[in-house]
PDB file of C-alpha atoms in Angstrom:
ATOM      1  CA  ASP E 198      56.296 -63.441 -99.227  1.00 68.00           C
ATOM      2  CA  THR E 199      53.523 -61.526 -98.101  1.00 76.00           C
ATOM      3  CA  GLU E 200      54.943 -59.404 -95.563  1.00 91.00           C
ATOM      4  CA  VAL E 201      56.020 -55.854 -95.260  1.00 97.00           C
ATOM      5  CA  THR E 202      59.466 -55.895 -93.406  1.00 97.00           C
ATOM      6  CA  GLN E 203      61.253 -53.017 -91.541  1.00 98.00           C
ATOM      7  CA  THR E 204      64.479 -52.563 -90.090  1.00 97.00           C
ATOM      8  CA  PRO E 205      65.646 -51.783 -87.538  1.00 97.00           C
ATOM      9  CA  LYS E 206      63.371 -52.654 -85.041  1.00 96.00           C
ATOM     10  CA  HIS E 207      64.562 -50.206 -82.376  1.00 97.00           C
ATOM     11  CA  LEU E 208      66.732 -47.108 -83.083  1.00 96.00           C
ATOM     12  CA  VAL E 209      68.300 -44.710 -80.730  1.00 96.00           C
ATOM     13  CA  MET E 210      69.997 -41.692 -82.089  1.00 93.00           C
ATOM     14  CA  GLY E 211      71.420 -38.148 -81.158  1.00 91.00           C
ATOM     15  CA  MET E 212      70.451 -34.969 -82.378  1.00 91.00           C
ATOM     16  CA  THR E 213      73.329 -34.938 -84.634  1.00 89.00           C
ATOM     17  CA  ASN E 214      73.338 -38.288 -86.243  1.00 90.00           C
ATOM     18  CA  LYS E 215      72.499 -39.400 -89.551  1.00 95.00           C
ATOM     19  CA  LYS E 216      70.495 -42.809 -89.707  1.00 96.00           C
ATOM     20  CA  SER E 217      68.227 -44.422 -92.209  1.00 97.00           C
ATOM     21  CA  LEU E 218      65.088 -46.650 -91.951  1.00 98.00           C
ATOM     22  CA  LYS E 219      64.603 -49.318 -94.523  1.00 98.00           C
ATOM     23  CA  CYS E 220      61.217 -50.945 -95.386  1.00 98.00           C
ATOM     24  CA  GLU E 221      61.047 -53.974 -97.894  1.00 97.00           C
ATOM     25  CA  GLN E 222      58.438 -55.799 -99.813  1.00 97.00           C
ATOM     26  CA  HIS E 223      58.200 -58.428-102.226  1.00 93.00           C
ATOM     27  CA  MET E 224      54.633 -58.626-103.137  1.00 94.00           C
ATOM     28  CA  GLY E 225      54.820 -56.656-106.433  1.00 93.00           C
ATOM     29  CA  HIS E 226      53.181 -53.466-105.071  1.00 94.00           C
ATOM     30  CA  ARG E 227      53.728 -50.248-106.445  1.00 92.00           C
ATOM     31  CA  ALA E 228      52.634 -47.842-103.949  1.00 92.00           C
ATOM     32  CA  MET E 229      54.549 -47.412-100.471  1.00 94.00           C
ATOM     33  CA  TYR E 230      53.858 -45.177 -97.667  1.00 95.00           C
ATOM     34  CA  TRP E 231      55.714 -44.075 -94.469  1.00 96.00           C
ATOM     35  CA  TYR E 232      53.415 -43.266 -91.584  1.00 96.00           C
ATOM     36  CA  LYS E 233      54.395 -41.706 -88.166  1.00 96.00           C
ATOM     37  CA  GLN E 234      52.662 -43.088 -84.898  1.00 95.00           C
ATOM     38  CA  LYS E 235      53.167 -41.214 -81.496  1.00 94.00           C
ATOM     39  CA  ALA E 236      52.172 -43.258 -78.436  1.00 90.00           C
ATOM     40  CA  LYS E 237      48.471 -43.662 -77.982  1.00 86.00           C
ATOM     41  CA  LYS E 238      47.833 -41.599 -81.349  1.00 90.00           C
ATOM     42  CA  PRO E 239      46.918 -42.799 -84.510  1.00 92.00           C
ATOM     43  CA  PRO E 240      49.214 -43.357 -87.620  1.00 94.00           C
ATOM     44  CA  GLU E 241      49.735 -40.099 -89.662  1.00 93.00           C
ATOM     45  CA  LEU E 242      50.655 -39.941 -93.002  1.00 92.00           C
ATOM     46  CA  MET E 243      54.257 -38.793 -94.179  1.00 94.00           C
ATOM     47  CA  PHE E 244      55.077 -39.786 -97.710  1.00 93.00           C
ATOM     48  CA  VAL E 245      53.454 -41.764-100.717  1.00 92.00           C
ATOM     49  CA  TYR E 246      55.299 -43.086-103.287  1.00 93.00           C
ATOM     50  CA  SER E 247      53.595 -44.485-106.488  1.00 90.00           C
ATOM     51  CA  TYR E 248      55.636 -46.275-108.903  1.00 91.00           C
ATOM     52  CA  GLU E 249      59.041 -45.233-107.436  1.00 92.00           C
ATOM     53  CA  LYS E 250      58.010 -41.549-107.411  1.00 92.00           C
ATOM     54  CA  LEU E 251      57.065 -39.156-104.702  1.00 91.00           C
ATOM     55  CA  SER E 252      53.649 -38.480-105.076  1.00 86.00           C
ATOM     56  CA  ILE E 253      52.524 -36.986-101.683  1.00 82.00           C
ATOM     57  CA  ASN E 254      54.605 -35.168 -99.144  1.00 83.00           C
ATOM     58  CA  GLU E 255      52.422 -34.053 -96.057  1.00 83.00           C
ATOM     59  CA  SER E 256      54.297 -31.283 -95.370  1.00 85.00           C
ATOM     60  CA  VAL E 257      56.938 -33.141 -93.345  1.00 92.00           C
ATOM     61  CA  PRO E 258      60.265 -31.081 -92.356  1.00 94.00           C
ATOM     62  CA  SER E 259      63.301 -31.754 -94.384  1.00 94.00           C
ATOM     63  CA  ARG E 260      65.142 -33.553 -91.744  1.00 95.00           C
ATOM     64  CA  PHE E 261      63.214 -36.662 -92.925  1.00 96.00           C
ATOM     65  CA  SER E 262      63.971 -37.513 -96.338  1.00 96.00           C
ATOM     66  CA  PRO E 263      62.339 -40.361 -98.350  1.00 96.00           C
ATOM     67  CA  GLU E 264      64.034 -42.446-100.910  1.00 96.00           C
ATOM     68  CA  CYS E 265      62.590 -44.997-103.190  1.00 96.00           C
ATOM     69  CA  PRO E 266      65.639 -46.914-104.870  1.00 94.00           C
ATOM     70  CA  ASN E 267      63.447 -49.553-106.325  1.00 93.00           C
ATOM     71  CA  SER E 268      59.853 -50.952-106.418  1.00 90.00           C
ATOM     72  CA  SER E 269      60.473 -53.209-103.401  1.00 95.00           C
ATOM     73  CA  LEU E 270      62.756 -50.899-101.176  1.00 97.00           C
ATOM     74  CA  LEU E 271      61.603 -47.499 -99.409  1.00 97.00           C
ATOM     75  CA  ASN E 272      64.037 -45.819 -97.074  1.00 98.00           C
ATOM     76  CA  LEU E 273      63.717 -42.941 -94.814  1.00 98.00           C
ATOM     77  CA  HIS E 274      66.861 -40.971 -94.176  1.00 97.00           C
ATOM     78  CA  LEU E 275      66.992 -39.122 -90.982  1.00 96.00           C
ATOM     79  CA  HIS E 276      69.011 -36.289 -90.010  1.00 94.00           C
ATOM     80  CA  ALA E 277      69.517 -33.541 -87.299  1.00 93.00           C
ATOM     81  CA  LEU E 278      66.201 -35.151 -85.576  1.00 94.00           C
ATOM     82  CA  GLN E 279      64.567 -33.476 -82.492  1.00 95.00           C
ATOM     83  CA  PRO E 280      63.238 -35.398 -79.355  1.00 95.00           C
ATOM     84  CA  GLU E 281      59.633 -34.737 -80.475  1.00 95.00           C
ATOM     85  CA  ASP E 282      60.348 -36.808 -83.533  1.00 96.00           C
ATOM     86  CA  SER E 283      60.509 -39.995 -81.307  1.00 97.00           C
ATOM     87  CA  ALA E 284      57.768 -42.168 -82.516  1.00 97.00           C
ATOM     88  CA  LEU E 285      57.046 -45.421 -84.184  1.00 96.00           C
ATOM     89  CA  TYR E 286      57.262 -45.197 -87.867  1.00 98.00           C
ATOM     90  CA  LEU E 287      55.445 -47.383 -90.237  1.00 97.00           C
ATOM     91  CA  CYS E 288      55.918 -48.380 -93.469  1.00 97.00           C
ATOM     92  CA  ALA E 289      53.054 -49.666 -95.348  1.00 96.00           C
ATOM     93  CA  SER E 290      52.559 -51.053 -98.951  1.00 95.00           C
ATOM     94  CA  SER E 291      49.577 -51.539-101.642  1.00 92.00           C
ATOM     95  CA  GLN E 292      49.189 -52.910-105.321  1.00 90.00           C
ATOM     96  CA  GLU E 293      48.222 -49.641-106.398  1.00 81.00           C
ATOM     97  CA  SER E 294      47.760 -46.096-105.063  1.00 74.00           C
ATOM     98  CA  ALA E 295      44.035 -46.398-105.667  1.00 72.00           C
ATOM     99  CA  SER E 296      41.851 -45.741-102.897  1.00 67.00           C
ATOM    100  CA  PHE E 297      40.472 -49.322-102.673  1.00 72.00           C
ATOM    101  CA  TYR E 298      43.426 -51.304-102.397  1.00 81.00           C
ATOM    102  CA  GLU E 299      44.402 -52.608 -99.018  1.00 86.00           C
ATOM    103  CA  GLN E 300      47.398 -51.353 -97.439  1.00 91.00           C
ATOM    104  CA  TYR E 301      49.805 -53.762 -95.593  1.00 93.00           C
ATOM    105  CA  PHE E 302      51.814 -52.373 -92.921  1.00 96.00           C
ATOM    106  CA  GLY E 303      55.098 -53.556 -91.391  1.00 97.00           C
ATOM    107  CA  PRO E 304      55.859 -53.977 -87.639  1.00 96.00           C
ATOM    108  CA  GLY E 305      57.584 -50.465 -87.367  1.00 96.00           C
ATOM    109  CA  THR E 306      60.765 -49.176 -86.251  1.00 97.00           C
ATOM    110  CA  ARG E 307      60.508 -47.658 -82.812  1.00 97.00           C
ATOM    111  CA  LEU E 308      62.850 -44.453 -82.986  1.00 97.00           C
ATOM    112  CA  THR E 309      64.069 -42.723 -79.803  1.00 96.00           C
ATOM    113  CA  VAL E 310      65.789 -39.289 -80.263  1.00 96.00           C
ATOM    114  CA  THR E 311      68.206 -38.341 -77.277  1.00 93.00           C
TER     115      THR E 311
ATOM    116  CA  ALA W1236      39.775 -31.331 -95.291  1.00 75.00           C
ATOM    117  CA  GLN W1237      39.064 -35.127 -94.475  1.00 84.00           C
ATOM    118  CA  ARG W1238      38.641 -36.423 -90.929  1.00 91.00           C
ATOM    119  CA  VAL W1239      37.490 -39.416 -89.199  1.00 95.00           C
ATOM    120  CA  THR W1240      35.931 -39.243 -85.848  1.00 97.00           C
ATOM    121  CA  GLN W1241      35.577 -42.204 -83.210  1.00 97.00           C
ATOM    122  CA  PRO W1242      34.105 -40.938 -80.242  1.00 97.00           C
ATOM    123  CA  GLU W1243      35.040 -43.785 -77.806  1.00 96.00           C
ATOM    124  CA  LYS W1244      38.635 -44.385 -76.435  1.00 96.00           C
ATOM    125  CA  LEU W1245      37.670 -47.103 -74.701  1.00 97.00           C
ATOM    126  CA  LEU W1246      35.078 -49.604 -74.890  1.00 97.00           C
ATOM    127  CA  SER W1247      34.334 -52.428 -72.585  1.00 97.00           C
ATOM    128  CA  VAL W1248      31.783 -55.118 -72.956  1.00 97.00           C
ATOM    129  CA  PHE W1249      31.393 -58.425 -71.663  1.00 97.00           C
ATOM    130  CA  LYS W1250      32.033 -61.869 -73.742  1.00 97.00           C
ATOM    131  CA  GLY W1251      28.950 -62.789 -75.549  1.00 97.00           C
ATOM    132  CA  ALA W1252      27.380 -59.080 -75.589  1.00 97.00           C
ATOM    133  CA  PRO W1253      26.921 -57.046 -78.779  1.00 97.00           C
ATOM    134  CA  VAL W1254      29.849 -54.603 -79.979  1.00 97.00           C
ATOM    135  CA  GLU W1255      29.318 -51.383 -81.836  1.00 97.00           C
ATOM    136  CA  LEU W1256      32.278 -49.013 -82.224  1.00 98.00           C
ATOM    137  CA  LYS W1257      31.357 -45.889 -83.717  1.00 98.00           C
ATOM    138  CA  CYS W1258      32.931 -43.987 -86.418  1.00 98.00           C
ATOM    139  CA  ASN W1259      31.807 -40.979 -88.312  1.00 97.00           C
ATOM    140  CA  TYR W1260      33.614 -39.126 -91.177  1.00 95.00           C
ATOM    141  CA  SER W1261      33.827 -35.792 -93.108  1.00 93.00           C
ATOM    142  CA  TYR W1262      34.678 -35.886 -96.815  1.00 87.00           C
ATOM    143  CA  SER W1263      33.643 -33.779 -99.316  1.00 81.00           C
ATOM    144  CA  GLY W1264      33.862 -36.557-102.170  1.00 78.00           C
ATOM    145  CA  SER W1265      33.231 -39.941-102.162  1.00 78.00           C
ATOM    146  CA  PRO W1266      35.584 -41.875 -99.914  1.00 82.00           C
ATOM    147  CA  GLU W1267      36.769 -45.302 -99.311  1.00 87.00           C
ATOM    148  CA  LEU W1268      36.171 -46.147 -95.418  1.00 92.00           C
ATOM    149  CA  PHE W1269      38.301 -49.138 -93.857  1.00 93.00           C
ATOM    150  CA  TRP W1270      38.494 -50.722 -90.085  1.00 96.00           C
ATOM    151  CA  TYR W1271      42.008 -51.748 -89.305  1.00 95.00           C
ATOM    152  CA  VAL W1272      42.797 -53.643 -86.033  1.00 96.00           C
ATOM    153  CA  GLN W1273      45.926 -54.063 -84.120  1.00 94.00           C
ATOM    154  CA  TYR W1274      46.230 -56.928 -81.713  1.00 94.00           C
ATOM    155  CA  SER W1275      48.620 -56.463 -78.600  1.00 89.00           C
ATOM    156  CA  ARG W1276      52.206 -56.693 -79.997  1.00 86.00           C
ATOM    157  CA  GLN W1277      51.116 -57.064 -83.439  1.00 90.00           C
ATOM    158  CA  ARG W1278      51.020 -55.100 -86.889  1.00 92.00           C
ATOM    159  CA  LEU W1279      48.132 -52.898 -87.806  1.00 94.00           C
ATOM    160  CA  GLN W1280      46.013 -55.185 -90.332  1.00 93.00           C
ATOM    161  CA  LEU W1281      42.760 -54.291 -92.305  1.00 92.00           C
ATOM    162  CA  LEU W1282      40.060 -56.131 -90.781  1.00 94.00           C
ATOM    163  CA  LEU W1283      37.260 -55.047 -93.470  1.00 91.00           C
ATOM    164  CA  ARG W1284      36.368 -52.139 -96.047  1.00 89.00           C
ATOM    165  CA  HIS W1285      33.226 -50.903 -96.900  1.00 85.00           C
ATOM    166  CA  ILE W1286      33.597 -51.683-100.817  1.00 79.00           C
ATOM    167  CA  SER W1287      33.665 -55.578-100.122  1.00 79.00           C
ATOM    168  CA  ARG W1288      30.733 -55.807 -98.037  1.00 76.00           C
ATOM    169  CA  GLU W1289      32.004 -58.938 -96.191  1.00 81.00           C
ATOM    170  CA  SER W1290      31.819 -59.928 -92.840  1.00 83.00           C
ATOM    171  CA  ILE W1291      35.311 -60.762 -91.187  1.00 87.00           C
ATOM    172  CA  LYS W1292      35.634 -62.496 -87.716  1.00 92.00           C
ATOM    173  CA  GLY W1293      32.053 -61.930 -87.262  1.00 92.00           C
ATOM    174  CA  PHE W1294      32.360 -58.149 -87.743  1.00 95.00           C
ATOM    175  CA  THR W1295      30.350 -56.039 -90.256  1.00 94.00           C
ATOM    176  CA  ALA W1296      30.282 -52.416 -90.987  1.00 94.00           C
ATOM    177  CA  ASP W1297      27.966 -50.602 -93.396  1.00 89.00           C
ATOM    178  CA  LEU W1298      28.535 -47.112 -95.051  1.00 90.00           C
ATOM    179  CA  ASN W1299      25.730 -44.628 -94.203  1.00 91.00           C
ATOM    180  CA  LYS W1300      26.308 -41.766 -96.575  1.00 89.00           C
ATOM    181  CA  GLY W1301      23.397 -39.766 -95.102  1.00 91.00           C
ATOM    182  CA  GLU W1302      24.872 -40.162 -91.346  1.00 93.00           C
ATOM    183  CA  THR W1303      28.386 -40.161 -92.845  1.00 93.00           C
ATOM    184  CA  SER W1304      29.133 -43.148 -90.339  1.00 95.00           C
ATOM    185  CA  PHE W1305      30.878 -46.424 -90.608  1.00 95.00           C
ATOM    186  CA  HIS W1306      30.015 -48.080 -87.467  1.00 97.00           C
ATOM    187  CA  LEU W1307      31.759 -51.660 -86.864  1.00 97.00           C
ATOM    188  CA  LYS W1308      29.259 -54.130 -85.210  1.00 96.00           C
ATOM    189  CA  LYS W1309      29.635 -57.793 -83.981  1.00 97.00           C
ATOM    190  CA  PRO W1310      26.421 -59.480 -82.533  1.00 97.00           C
ATOM    191  CA  PHE W1311      28.465 -61.367 -79.978  1.00 97.00           C
ATOM    192  CA  ALA W1312      31.840 -60.514 -78.638  1.00 97.00           C
ATOM    193  CA  GLN W1313      34.568 -62.948 -77.872  1.00 97.00           C
ATOM    194  CA  GLU W1314      37.614 -62.298 -75.610  1.00 96.00           C
ATOM    195  CA  GLU W1315      39.804 -62.710 -78.798  1.00 96.00           C
ATOM    196  CA  ASP W1316      38.454 -59.246 -79.984  1.00 97.00           C
ATOM    197  CA  SER W1317      40.009 -57.390 -77.551  1.00 97.00           C
ATOM    198  CA  ALA W1318      42.499 -54.952 -79.636  1.00 97.00           C
ATOM    199  CA  MET W1319      42.523 -51.450 -80.765  1.00 96.00           C
ATOM    200  CA  TYR W1320      40.364 -50.755 -83.663  1.00 97.00           C
ATOM    201  CA  TYR W1321      41.045 -47.639 -86.106  1.00 97.00           C
ATOM    202  CA  CYS W1322      38.482 -46.343 -88.602  1.00 97.00           C
ATOM    203  CA  ALA W1323      40.166 -44.910 -91.795  1.00 95.00           C
ATOM    204  CA  LEU W1324      39.308 -43.010 -94.766  1.00 92.00           C
ATOM    205  CA  ARG W1325      41.137 -42.762 -98.235  1.00 85.00           C
ATOM    206  CA  GLY W1326      39.859 -40.263-100.871  1.00 73.00           C
ATOM    207  CA  PHE W1327      41.136 -38.502-103.798  1.00 62.00           C
ATOM    208  CA  MET W1328      42.563 -35.512-102.146  1.00 51.00           C
ATOM    209  CA  TYR W1329      45.224 -34.537-104.822  1.00 49.00           C
ATOM    210  CA  SER W1330      44.947 -33.661-108.554  1.00 43.00           C
ATOM    211  CA  GLY W1331      47.158 -35.653-110.866  1.00 45.00           C
ATOM    212  CA  GLY W1332      45.463 -39.079-110.048  1.00 48.00           C
ATOM    213  CA  GLY W1333      46.011 -41.734-107.477  1.00 52.00           C
ATOM    214  CA  ALA W1334      44.606 -41.386-103.907  1.00 53.00           C
ATOM    215  CA  ASP W1335      46.463 -40.316-100.712  1.00 71.00           C
ATOM    216  CA  GLY W1336      47.202 -42.332 -97.745  1.00 83.00           C
ATOM    217  CA  LEU W1337      45.051 -43.115 -94.976  1.00 89.00           C
ATOM    218  CA  THR W1338      43.607 -40.850 -92.520  1.00 91.00           C
ATOM    219  CA  PHE W1339      42.973 -42.578 -89.157  1.00 94.00           C
ATOM    220  CA  GLY W1340      40.554 -41.834 -86.428  1.00 96.00           C
ATOM    221  CA  LYS W1341      42.076 -41.632 -82.800  1.00 96.00           C
ATOM    222  CA  GLY W1342      41.150 -45.235 -82.370  1.00 97.00           C
ATOM    223  CA  THR W1343      39.005 -47.396 -79.807  1.00 97.00           C
ATOM    224  CA  HIS W1344      40.494 -49.601 -77.668  1.00 97.00           C
ATOM    225  CA  LEU W1345      37.918 -52.614 -77.033  1.00 98.00           C
ATOM    226  CA  ILE W1346      38.317 -54.697 -74.143  1.00 98.00           C
ATOM    227  CA  ILE W1347      36.218 -58.039 -74.108  1.00 97.00           C
ATOM    228  CA  GLN W1348      35.723 -59.326 -70.338  1.00 96.00           C
ATOM    229  CA  PRO W1349      35.119 -62.881 -69.597  1.00 93.00           C
TER     230      PRO W1349
END
């Protein structure tokens, strides 16, 4: 299996809801990432996990809460989001977190906050 | 701070013509540079990276540290090259080892006309 999968593909949630995005890879990669991509903009890094430990949080609001339960799974828990949080959320993984390793991207979850 | 600049939002060329997508970067250390491509309705995928010095789908890119550039070139464009192209940089921003995620340029939408 050489793909990063993300579920759900689409998610619509209200501002008071709690939901989670899921990302999975079975390539044995030890680094995983969350990016946010607004329409017609490039992806922006949110979080980096290396060996299941959070190594980078790019000053993301606490209403986004990442979790890495094991080396294959990465979750993003969402609570009390704002309409401006509507975006495509991309997960990626790489063999290690060193800079020269390729990052493999998932197809993304398109989130709409109403 | 690290930054990637892609000056052209949109580039339209005829099939068979040469293509050059510009990318300039700003980074105080030794960065790793990448080109990612996103075809219509497909996920973001790596096209090439400077460390490999390879040609993928006829594309090449040379890192010019003096000019802090990593332009993407192809001598003869093909219609299937139409896509969104992102230049990306990855460097060691944080102490404690390990690299951070990718910093993307704003992207260039390449359209190859028949």
